[in-house]
mmCIF file of C-alpha atoms and ligand atoms in Angstrom:
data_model
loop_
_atom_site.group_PDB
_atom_site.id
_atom_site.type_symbol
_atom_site.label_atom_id
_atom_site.label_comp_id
_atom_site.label_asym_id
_atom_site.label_seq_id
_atom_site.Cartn_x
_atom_site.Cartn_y
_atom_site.Cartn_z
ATOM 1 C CA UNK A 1 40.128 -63.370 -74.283
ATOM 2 C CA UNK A 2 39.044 -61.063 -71.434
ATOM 3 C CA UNK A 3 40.710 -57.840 -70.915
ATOM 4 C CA UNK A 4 42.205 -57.863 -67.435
ATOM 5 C CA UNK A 5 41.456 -56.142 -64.644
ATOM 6 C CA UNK A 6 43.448 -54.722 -61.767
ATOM 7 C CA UNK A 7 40.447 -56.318 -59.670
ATOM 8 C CA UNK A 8 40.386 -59.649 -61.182
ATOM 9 C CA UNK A 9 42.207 -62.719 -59.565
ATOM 10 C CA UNK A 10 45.458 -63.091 -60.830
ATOM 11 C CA UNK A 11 45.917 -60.160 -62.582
ATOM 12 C CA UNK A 12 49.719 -60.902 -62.824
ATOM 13 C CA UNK A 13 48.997 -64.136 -64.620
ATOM 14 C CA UNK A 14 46.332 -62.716 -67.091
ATOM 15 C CA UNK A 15 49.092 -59.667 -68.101
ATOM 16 C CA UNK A 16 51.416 -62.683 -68.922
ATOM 17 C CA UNK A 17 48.646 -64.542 -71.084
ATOM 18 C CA UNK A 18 48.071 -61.195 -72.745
ATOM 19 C CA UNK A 19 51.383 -60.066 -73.889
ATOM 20 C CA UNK A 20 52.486 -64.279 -74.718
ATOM 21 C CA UNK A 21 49.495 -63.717 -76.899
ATOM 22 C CA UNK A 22 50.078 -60.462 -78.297
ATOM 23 C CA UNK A 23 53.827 -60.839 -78.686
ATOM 24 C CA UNK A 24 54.228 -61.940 -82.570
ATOM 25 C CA UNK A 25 52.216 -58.340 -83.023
ATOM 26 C CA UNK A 26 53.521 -56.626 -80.835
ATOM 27 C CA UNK A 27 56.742 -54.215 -82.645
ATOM 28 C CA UNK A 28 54.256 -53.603 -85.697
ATOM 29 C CA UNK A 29 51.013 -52.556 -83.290
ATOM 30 C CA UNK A 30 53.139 -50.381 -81.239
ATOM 31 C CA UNK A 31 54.938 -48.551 -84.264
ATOM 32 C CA UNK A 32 51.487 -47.762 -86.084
ATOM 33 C CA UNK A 33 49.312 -46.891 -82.801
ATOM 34 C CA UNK A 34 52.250 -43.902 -81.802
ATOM 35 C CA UNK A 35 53.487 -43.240 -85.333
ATOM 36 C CA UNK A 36 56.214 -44.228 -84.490
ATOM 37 C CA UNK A 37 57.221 -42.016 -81.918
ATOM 38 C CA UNK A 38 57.754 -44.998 -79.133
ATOM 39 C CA UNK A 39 61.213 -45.298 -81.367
ATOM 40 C CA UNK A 40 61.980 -41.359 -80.302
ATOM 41 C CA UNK A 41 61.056 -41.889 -77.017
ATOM 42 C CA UNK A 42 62.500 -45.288 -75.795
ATOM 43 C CA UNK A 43 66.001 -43.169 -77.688
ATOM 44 C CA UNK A 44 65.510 -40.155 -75.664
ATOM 45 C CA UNK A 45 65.608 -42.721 -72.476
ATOM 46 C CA UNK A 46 68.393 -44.533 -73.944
ATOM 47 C CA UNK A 47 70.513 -41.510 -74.090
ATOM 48 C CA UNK A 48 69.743 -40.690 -70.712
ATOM 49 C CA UNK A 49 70.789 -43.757 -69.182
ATOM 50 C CA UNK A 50 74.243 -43.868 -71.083
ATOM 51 C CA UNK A 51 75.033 -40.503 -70.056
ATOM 52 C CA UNK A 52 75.524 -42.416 -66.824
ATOM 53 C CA UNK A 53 77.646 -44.585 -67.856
ATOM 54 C CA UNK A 54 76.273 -47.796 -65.964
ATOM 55 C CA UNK A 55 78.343 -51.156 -66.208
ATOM 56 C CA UNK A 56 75.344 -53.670 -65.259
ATOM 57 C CA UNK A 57 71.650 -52.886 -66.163
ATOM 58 C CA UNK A 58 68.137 -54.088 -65.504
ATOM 59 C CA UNK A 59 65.751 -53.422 -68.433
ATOM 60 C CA UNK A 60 62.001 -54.557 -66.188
ATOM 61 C CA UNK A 61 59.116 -55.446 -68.665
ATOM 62 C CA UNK A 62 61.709 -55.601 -71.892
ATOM 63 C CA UNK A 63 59.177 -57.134 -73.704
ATOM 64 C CA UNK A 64 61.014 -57.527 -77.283
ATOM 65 C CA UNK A 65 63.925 -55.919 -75.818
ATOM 66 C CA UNK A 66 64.335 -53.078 -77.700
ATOM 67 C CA UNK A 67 65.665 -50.543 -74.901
ATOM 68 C CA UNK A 68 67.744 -53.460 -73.771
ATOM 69 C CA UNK A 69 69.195 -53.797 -77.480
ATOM 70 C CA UNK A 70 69.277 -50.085 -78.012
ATOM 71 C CA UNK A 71 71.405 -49.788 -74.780
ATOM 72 C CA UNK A 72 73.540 -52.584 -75.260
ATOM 73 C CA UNK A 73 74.385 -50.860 -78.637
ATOM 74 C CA UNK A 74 75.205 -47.489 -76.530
ATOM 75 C CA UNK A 75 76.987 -49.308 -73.607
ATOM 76 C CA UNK A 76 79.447 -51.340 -75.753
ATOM 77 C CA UNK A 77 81.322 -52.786 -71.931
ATOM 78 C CA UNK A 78 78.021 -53.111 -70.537
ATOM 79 C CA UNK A 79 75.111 -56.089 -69.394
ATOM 80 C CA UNK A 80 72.187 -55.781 -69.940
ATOM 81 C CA UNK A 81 69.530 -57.891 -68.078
ATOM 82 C CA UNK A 82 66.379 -57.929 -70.018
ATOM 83 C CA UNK A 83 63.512 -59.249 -67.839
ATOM 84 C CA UNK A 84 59.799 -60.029 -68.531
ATOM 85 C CA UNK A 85 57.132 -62.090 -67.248
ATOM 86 C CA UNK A 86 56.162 -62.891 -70.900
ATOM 87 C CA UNK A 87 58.524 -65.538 -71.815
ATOM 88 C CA UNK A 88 56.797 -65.221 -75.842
ATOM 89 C CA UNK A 89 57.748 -61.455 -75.335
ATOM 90 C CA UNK A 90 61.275 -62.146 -74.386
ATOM 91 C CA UNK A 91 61.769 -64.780 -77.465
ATOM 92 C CA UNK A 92 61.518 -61.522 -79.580
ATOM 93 C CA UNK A 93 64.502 -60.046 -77.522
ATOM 94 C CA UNK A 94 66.662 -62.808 -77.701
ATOM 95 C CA UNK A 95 66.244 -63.315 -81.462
ATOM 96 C CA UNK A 96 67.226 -59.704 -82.107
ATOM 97 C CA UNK A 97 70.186 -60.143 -79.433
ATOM 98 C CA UNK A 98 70.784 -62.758 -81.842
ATOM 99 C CA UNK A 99 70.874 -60.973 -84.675
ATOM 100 C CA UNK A 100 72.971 -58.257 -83.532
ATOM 101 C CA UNK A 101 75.376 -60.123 -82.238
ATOM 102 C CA UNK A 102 74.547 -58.887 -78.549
ATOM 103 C CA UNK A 103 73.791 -62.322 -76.615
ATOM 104 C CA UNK A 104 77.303 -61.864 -74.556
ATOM 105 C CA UNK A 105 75.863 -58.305 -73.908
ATOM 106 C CA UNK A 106 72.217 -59.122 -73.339
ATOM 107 C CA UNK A 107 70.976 -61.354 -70.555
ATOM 108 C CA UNK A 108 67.426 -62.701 -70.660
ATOM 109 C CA UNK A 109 65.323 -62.944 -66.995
ATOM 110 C CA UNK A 110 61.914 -64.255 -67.430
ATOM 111 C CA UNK A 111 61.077 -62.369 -63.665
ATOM 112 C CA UNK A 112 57.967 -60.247 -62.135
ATOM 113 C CA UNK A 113 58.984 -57.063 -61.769
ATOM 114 C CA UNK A 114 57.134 -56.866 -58.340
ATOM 115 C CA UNK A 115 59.362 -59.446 -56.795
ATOM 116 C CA UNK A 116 62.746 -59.348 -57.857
ATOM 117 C CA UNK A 117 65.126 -62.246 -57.590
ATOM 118 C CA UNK A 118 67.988 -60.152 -57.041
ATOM 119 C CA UNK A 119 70.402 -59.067 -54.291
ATOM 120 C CA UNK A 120 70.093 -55.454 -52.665
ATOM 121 C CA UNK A 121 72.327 -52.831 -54.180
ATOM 122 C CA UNK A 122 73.268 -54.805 -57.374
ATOM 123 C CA UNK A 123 72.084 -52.551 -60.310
ATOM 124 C CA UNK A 124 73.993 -49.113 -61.703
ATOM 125 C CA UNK A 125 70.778 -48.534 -63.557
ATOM 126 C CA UNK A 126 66.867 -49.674 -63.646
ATOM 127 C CA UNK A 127 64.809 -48.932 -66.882
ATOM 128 C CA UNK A 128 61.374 -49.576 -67.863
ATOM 129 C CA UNK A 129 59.225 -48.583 -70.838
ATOM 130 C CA UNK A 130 55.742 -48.834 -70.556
ATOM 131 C CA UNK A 131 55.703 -51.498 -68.121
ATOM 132 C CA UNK A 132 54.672 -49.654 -64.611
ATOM 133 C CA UNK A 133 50.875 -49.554 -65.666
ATOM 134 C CA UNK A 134 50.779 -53.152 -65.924
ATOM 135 C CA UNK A 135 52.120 -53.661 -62.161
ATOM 136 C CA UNK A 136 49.661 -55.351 -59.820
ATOM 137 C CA UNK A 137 50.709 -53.338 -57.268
ATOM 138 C CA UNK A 138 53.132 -50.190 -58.780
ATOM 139 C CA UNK A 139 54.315 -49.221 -55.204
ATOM 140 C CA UNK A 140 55.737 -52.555 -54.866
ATOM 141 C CA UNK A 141 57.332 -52.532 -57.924
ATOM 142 C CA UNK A 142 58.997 -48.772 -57.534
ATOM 143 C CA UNK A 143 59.941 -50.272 -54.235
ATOM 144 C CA UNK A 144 61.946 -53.918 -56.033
ATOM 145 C CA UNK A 145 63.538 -51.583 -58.122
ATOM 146 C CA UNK A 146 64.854 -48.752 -55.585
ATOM 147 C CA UNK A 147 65.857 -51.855 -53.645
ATOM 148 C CA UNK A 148 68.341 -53.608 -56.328
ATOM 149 C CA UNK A 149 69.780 -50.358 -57.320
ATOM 150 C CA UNK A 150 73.236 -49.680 -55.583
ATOM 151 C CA UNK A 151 73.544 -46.288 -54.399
ATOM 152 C CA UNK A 152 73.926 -43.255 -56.547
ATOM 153 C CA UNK A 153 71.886 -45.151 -59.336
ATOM 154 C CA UNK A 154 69.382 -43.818 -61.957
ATOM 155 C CA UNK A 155 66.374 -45.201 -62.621
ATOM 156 C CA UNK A 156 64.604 -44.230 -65.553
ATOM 157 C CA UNK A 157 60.850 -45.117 -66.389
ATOM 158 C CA UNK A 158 58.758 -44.219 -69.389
ATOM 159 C CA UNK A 159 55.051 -44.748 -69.393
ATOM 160 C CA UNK A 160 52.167 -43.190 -71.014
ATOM 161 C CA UNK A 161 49.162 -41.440 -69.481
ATOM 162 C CA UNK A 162 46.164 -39.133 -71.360
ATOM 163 C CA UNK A 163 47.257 -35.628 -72.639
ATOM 164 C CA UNK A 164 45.924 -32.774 -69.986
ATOM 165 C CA UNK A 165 41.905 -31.833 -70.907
ATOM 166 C CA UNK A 166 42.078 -30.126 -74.012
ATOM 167 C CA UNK A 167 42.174 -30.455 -77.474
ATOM 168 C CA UNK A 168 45.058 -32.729 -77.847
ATOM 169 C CA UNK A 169 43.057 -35.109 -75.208
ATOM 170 C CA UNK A 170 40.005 -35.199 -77.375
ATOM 171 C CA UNK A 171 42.096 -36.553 -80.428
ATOM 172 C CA UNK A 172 44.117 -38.658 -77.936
ATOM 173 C CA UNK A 173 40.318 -40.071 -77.081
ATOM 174 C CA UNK A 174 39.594 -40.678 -80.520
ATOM 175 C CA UNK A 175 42.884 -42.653 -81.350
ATOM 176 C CA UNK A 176 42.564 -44.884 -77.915
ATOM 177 C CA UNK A 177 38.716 -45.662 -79.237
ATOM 178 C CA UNK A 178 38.248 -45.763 -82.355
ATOM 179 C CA UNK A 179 42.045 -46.401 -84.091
ATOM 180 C CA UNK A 180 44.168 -48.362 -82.113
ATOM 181 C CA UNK A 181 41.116 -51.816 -82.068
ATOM 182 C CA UNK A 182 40.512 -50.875 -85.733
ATOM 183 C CA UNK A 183 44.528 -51.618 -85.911
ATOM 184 C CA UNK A 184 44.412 -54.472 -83.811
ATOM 185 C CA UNK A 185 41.624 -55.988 -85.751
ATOM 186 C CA UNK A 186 43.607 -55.500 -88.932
ATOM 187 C CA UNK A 187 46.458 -57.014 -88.038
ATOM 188 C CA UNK A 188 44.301 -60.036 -86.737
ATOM 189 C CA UNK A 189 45.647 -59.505 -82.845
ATOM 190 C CA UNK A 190 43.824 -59.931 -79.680
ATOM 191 C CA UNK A 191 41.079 -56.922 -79.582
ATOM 192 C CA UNK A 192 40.520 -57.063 -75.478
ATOM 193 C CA UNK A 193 43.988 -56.870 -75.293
ATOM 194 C CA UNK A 194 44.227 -53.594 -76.950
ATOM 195 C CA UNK A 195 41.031 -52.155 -75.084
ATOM 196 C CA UNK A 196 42.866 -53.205 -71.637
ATOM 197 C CA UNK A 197 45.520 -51.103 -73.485
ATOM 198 C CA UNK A 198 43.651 -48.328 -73.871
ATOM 199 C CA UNK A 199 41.792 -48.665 -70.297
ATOM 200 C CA UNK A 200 45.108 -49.031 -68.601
ATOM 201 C CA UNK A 201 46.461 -45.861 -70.122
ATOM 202 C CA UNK A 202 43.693 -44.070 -68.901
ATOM 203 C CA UNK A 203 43.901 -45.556 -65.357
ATOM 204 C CA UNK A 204 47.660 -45.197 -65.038
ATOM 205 C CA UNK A 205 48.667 -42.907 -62.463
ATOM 206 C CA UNK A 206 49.446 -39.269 -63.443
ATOM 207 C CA UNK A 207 52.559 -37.717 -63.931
ATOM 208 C CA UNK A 208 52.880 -36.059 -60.672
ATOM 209 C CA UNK A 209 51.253 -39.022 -58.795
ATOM 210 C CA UNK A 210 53.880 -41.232 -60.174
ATOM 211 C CA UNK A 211 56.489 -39.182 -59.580
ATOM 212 C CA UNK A 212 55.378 -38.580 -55.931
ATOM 213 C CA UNK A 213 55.262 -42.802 -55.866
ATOM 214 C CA UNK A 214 59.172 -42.778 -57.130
ATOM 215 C CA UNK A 215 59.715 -40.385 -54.306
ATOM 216 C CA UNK A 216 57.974 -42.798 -51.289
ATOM 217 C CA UNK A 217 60.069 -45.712 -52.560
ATOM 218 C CA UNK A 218 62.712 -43.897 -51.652
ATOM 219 C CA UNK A 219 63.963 -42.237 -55.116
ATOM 220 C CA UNK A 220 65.854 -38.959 -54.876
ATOM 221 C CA UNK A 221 66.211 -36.182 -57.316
ATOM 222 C CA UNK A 222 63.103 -37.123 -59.318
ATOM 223 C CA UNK A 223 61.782 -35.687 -61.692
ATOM 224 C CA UNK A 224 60.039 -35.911 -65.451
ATOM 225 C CA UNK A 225 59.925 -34.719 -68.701
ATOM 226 C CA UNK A 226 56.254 -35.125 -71.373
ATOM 227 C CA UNK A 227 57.402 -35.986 -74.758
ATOM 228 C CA UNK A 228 55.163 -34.412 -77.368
ATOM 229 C CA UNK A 229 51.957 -34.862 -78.022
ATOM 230 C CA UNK A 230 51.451 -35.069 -73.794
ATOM 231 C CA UNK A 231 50.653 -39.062 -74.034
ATOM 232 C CA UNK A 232 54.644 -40.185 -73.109
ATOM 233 C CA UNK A 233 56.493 -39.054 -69.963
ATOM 234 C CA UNK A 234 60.000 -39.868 -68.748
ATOM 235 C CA UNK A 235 60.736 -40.189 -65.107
ATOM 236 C CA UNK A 236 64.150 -40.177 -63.546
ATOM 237 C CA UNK A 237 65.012 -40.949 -59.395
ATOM 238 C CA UNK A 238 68.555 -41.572 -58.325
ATOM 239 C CA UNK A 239 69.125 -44.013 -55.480
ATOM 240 C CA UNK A 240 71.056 -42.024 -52.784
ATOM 241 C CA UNK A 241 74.308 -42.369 -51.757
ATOM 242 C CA UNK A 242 75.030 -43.696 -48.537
ATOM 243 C CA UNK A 243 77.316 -40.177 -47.603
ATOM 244 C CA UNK A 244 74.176 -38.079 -48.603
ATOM 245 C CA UNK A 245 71.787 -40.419 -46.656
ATOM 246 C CA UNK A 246 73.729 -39.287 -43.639
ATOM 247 C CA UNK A 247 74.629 -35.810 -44.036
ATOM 248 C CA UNK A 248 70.258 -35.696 -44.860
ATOM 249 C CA UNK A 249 69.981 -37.813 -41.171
ATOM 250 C CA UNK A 250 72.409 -35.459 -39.756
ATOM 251 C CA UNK A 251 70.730 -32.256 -40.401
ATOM 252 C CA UNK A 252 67.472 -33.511 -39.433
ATOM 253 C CA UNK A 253 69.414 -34.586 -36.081
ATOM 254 C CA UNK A 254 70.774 -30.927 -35.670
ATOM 255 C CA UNK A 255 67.692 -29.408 -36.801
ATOM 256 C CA UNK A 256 66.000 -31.308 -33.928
ATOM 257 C CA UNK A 257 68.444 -30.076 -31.587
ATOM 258 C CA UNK A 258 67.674 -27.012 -32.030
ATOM 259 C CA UNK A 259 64.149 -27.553 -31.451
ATOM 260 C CA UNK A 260 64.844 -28.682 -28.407
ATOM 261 C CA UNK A 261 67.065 -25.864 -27.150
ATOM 262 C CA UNK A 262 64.876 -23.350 -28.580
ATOM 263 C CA UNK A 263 61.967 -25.297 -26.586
HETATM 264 C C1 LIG B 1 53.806 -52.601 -73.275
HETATM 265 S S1 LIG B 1 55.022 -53.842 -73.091
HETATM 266 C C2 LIG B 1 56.544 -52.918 -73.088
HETATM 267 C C3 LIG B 1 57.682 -53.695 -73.671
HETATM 268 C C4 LIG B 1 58.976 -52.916 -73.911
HETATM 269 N N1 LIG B 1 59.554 -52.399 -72.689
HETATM 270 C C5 LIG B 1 58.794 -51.794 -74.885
HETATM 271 O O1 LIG B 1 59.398 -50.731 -74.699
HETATM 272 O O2 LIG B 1 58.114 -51.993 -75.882
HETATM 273 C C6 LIG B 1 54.814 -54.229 -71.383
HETATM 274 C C7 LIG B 1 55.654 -55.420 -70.939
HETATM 275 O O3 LIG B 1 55.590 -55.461 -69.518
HETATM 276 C C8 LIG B 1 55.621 -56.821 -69.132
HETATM 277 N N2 LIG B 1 55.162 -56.892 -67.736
HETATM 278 C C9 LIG B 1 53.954 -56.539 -67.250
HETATM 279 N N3 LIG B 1 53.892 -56.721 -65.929
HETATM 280 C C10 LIG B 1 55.117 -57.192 -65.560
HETATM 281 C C11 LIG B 1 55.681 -57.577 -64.319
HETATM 282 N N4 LIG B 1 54.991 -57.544 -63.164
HETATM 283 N N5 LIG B 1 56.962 -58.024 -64.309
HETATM 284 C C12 LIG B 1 57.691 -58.088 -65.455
HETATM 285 N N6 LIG B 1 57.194 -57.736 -66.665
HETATM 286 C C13 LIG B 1 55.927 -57.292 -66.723
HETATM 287 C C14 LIG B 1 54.732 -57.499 -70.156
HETATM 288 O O4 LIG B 1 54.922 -58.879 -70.200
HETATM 289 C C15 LIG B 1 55.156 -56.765 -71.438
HETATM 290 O O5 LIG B 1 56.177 -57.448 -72.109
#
């Protein structure tokens, strides 16, 4: 199979094909290409989130649903929708919603992140782990999100992108190269699918670039934190509230009216 491309023709489509395929593989890959850090980091989002306190949740690109699971766990009166374009991907999470007992808890959406069958203002909270990169078009998708959130919000996103130039890059370089296809050879999976893995990491946007996105969709109070070794970053945006909307619109109207008298 042929890695995608942001360029090639339904892009969307071959991200679906990729993950269906990669999906049986997928926990075991992921634990031994971070060592198993992406279990620190998805908690470290988890924790987060619950600190909030949200009732209904959307967990976007869930894949095998473990931040959906993990927060479920946390958020013992809460939903969680867990919602994926890979329907092989989602299988995964609703076996292990299965086996926890969490299927009253945990909702499964087979949906595209980028266009979002859901009413405006209907989310407390938005999550996604390593799912942005994989967006046709990430604007759109930081936009879907913003838009289903109700007011006062959090979103929280986790995605990787290369270490800053240094040493830790140059062994991050090594490990995207050379160890994580030897891996995926190993374990017999789909060897395009983990260069596109590797080629979309480098490609994704960087941290402040993707905070700056969060921002022009609207997010408020954004900011992130790198998780070592530099290649995981969390990103947090609040929707705002309608009262701070206005008092913002009002001083801009008064600071304009001063403008004008000054003038
Ligand atoms: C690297 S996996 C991450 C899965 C999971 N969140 C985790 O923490 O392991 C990326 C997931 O994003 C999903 N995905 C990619 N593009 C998507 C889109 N436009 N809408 C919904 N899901 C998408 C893929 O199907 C895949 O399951």
């Amino acid at each position: 199979m042929a890695a995608p491309t942001k360029e090639s023709s339904n892009f969307t489509g071959r991200i679906k094909e990729m993950f269906d395929f990669i999906a049986p593989q997928y926990d075991l890959l992921n634990k031994v290409n971070s060592f198993g850090m992406d279990r620190l980091w998805r908690k470290e989002l988890v924790r987060r989130v619950a600190a909030e306190q949200p009732g209904l949740v959307l967990d976007l690109a869930a894949g095998t649903g473990d931040v959906s699971i993990a927060l479920a766990k946390k958020l013992p009166g809460a939903t969680v929708v867990a919602a994926d374009l890979s329907q092989k991907m989602l299988f995964h999470a609703l076996y292990k919603a299965l086996n926890e007992d969490l299927t009253e808890q945990v909702k499964i959406a087979v949906v595209d992140a980028t266009d979002l069958p859901y009413e405006d203002n209907t989310f407390d909270a938005v999550t996604c782990a390593f799912g942005v990169r994989n967006f046709a078009n990430i604007p759109k998708g930081f936009s879907e999100m913003h838009r289903v959130l109700k007011p006062g919000g959090i979103c929280a996103i986790l995605e990787l992108c290369p270490p800053e130039p240094g040493l830790l890059n140059s062994l991050y370089q090594i490990h995207a190269q050379a160890v994580i296809p030897t891996m995926a050879r190993l374990f017999g999976s789909d060897i395009s699918a983990y260069d596109y893995l590797g080629d979309s990491i480098e490609e994704a946007p960087n941290r402040a670039v993707m905070e700056y996105l969060m921002q022009q969709a609207g997010f408020k109070n954004t900011y992130y934190r790198e998780f070592f070794p530099g290649v995981c970053v969390l990103y947090i945006g609040y929707k705002g509230r309608f009262e701070d909307e206005l008092e913002r619109n009002k001083l801009h109207f008064i600071k304009l009216l001063a403008q004008d008298l000054e003038g």
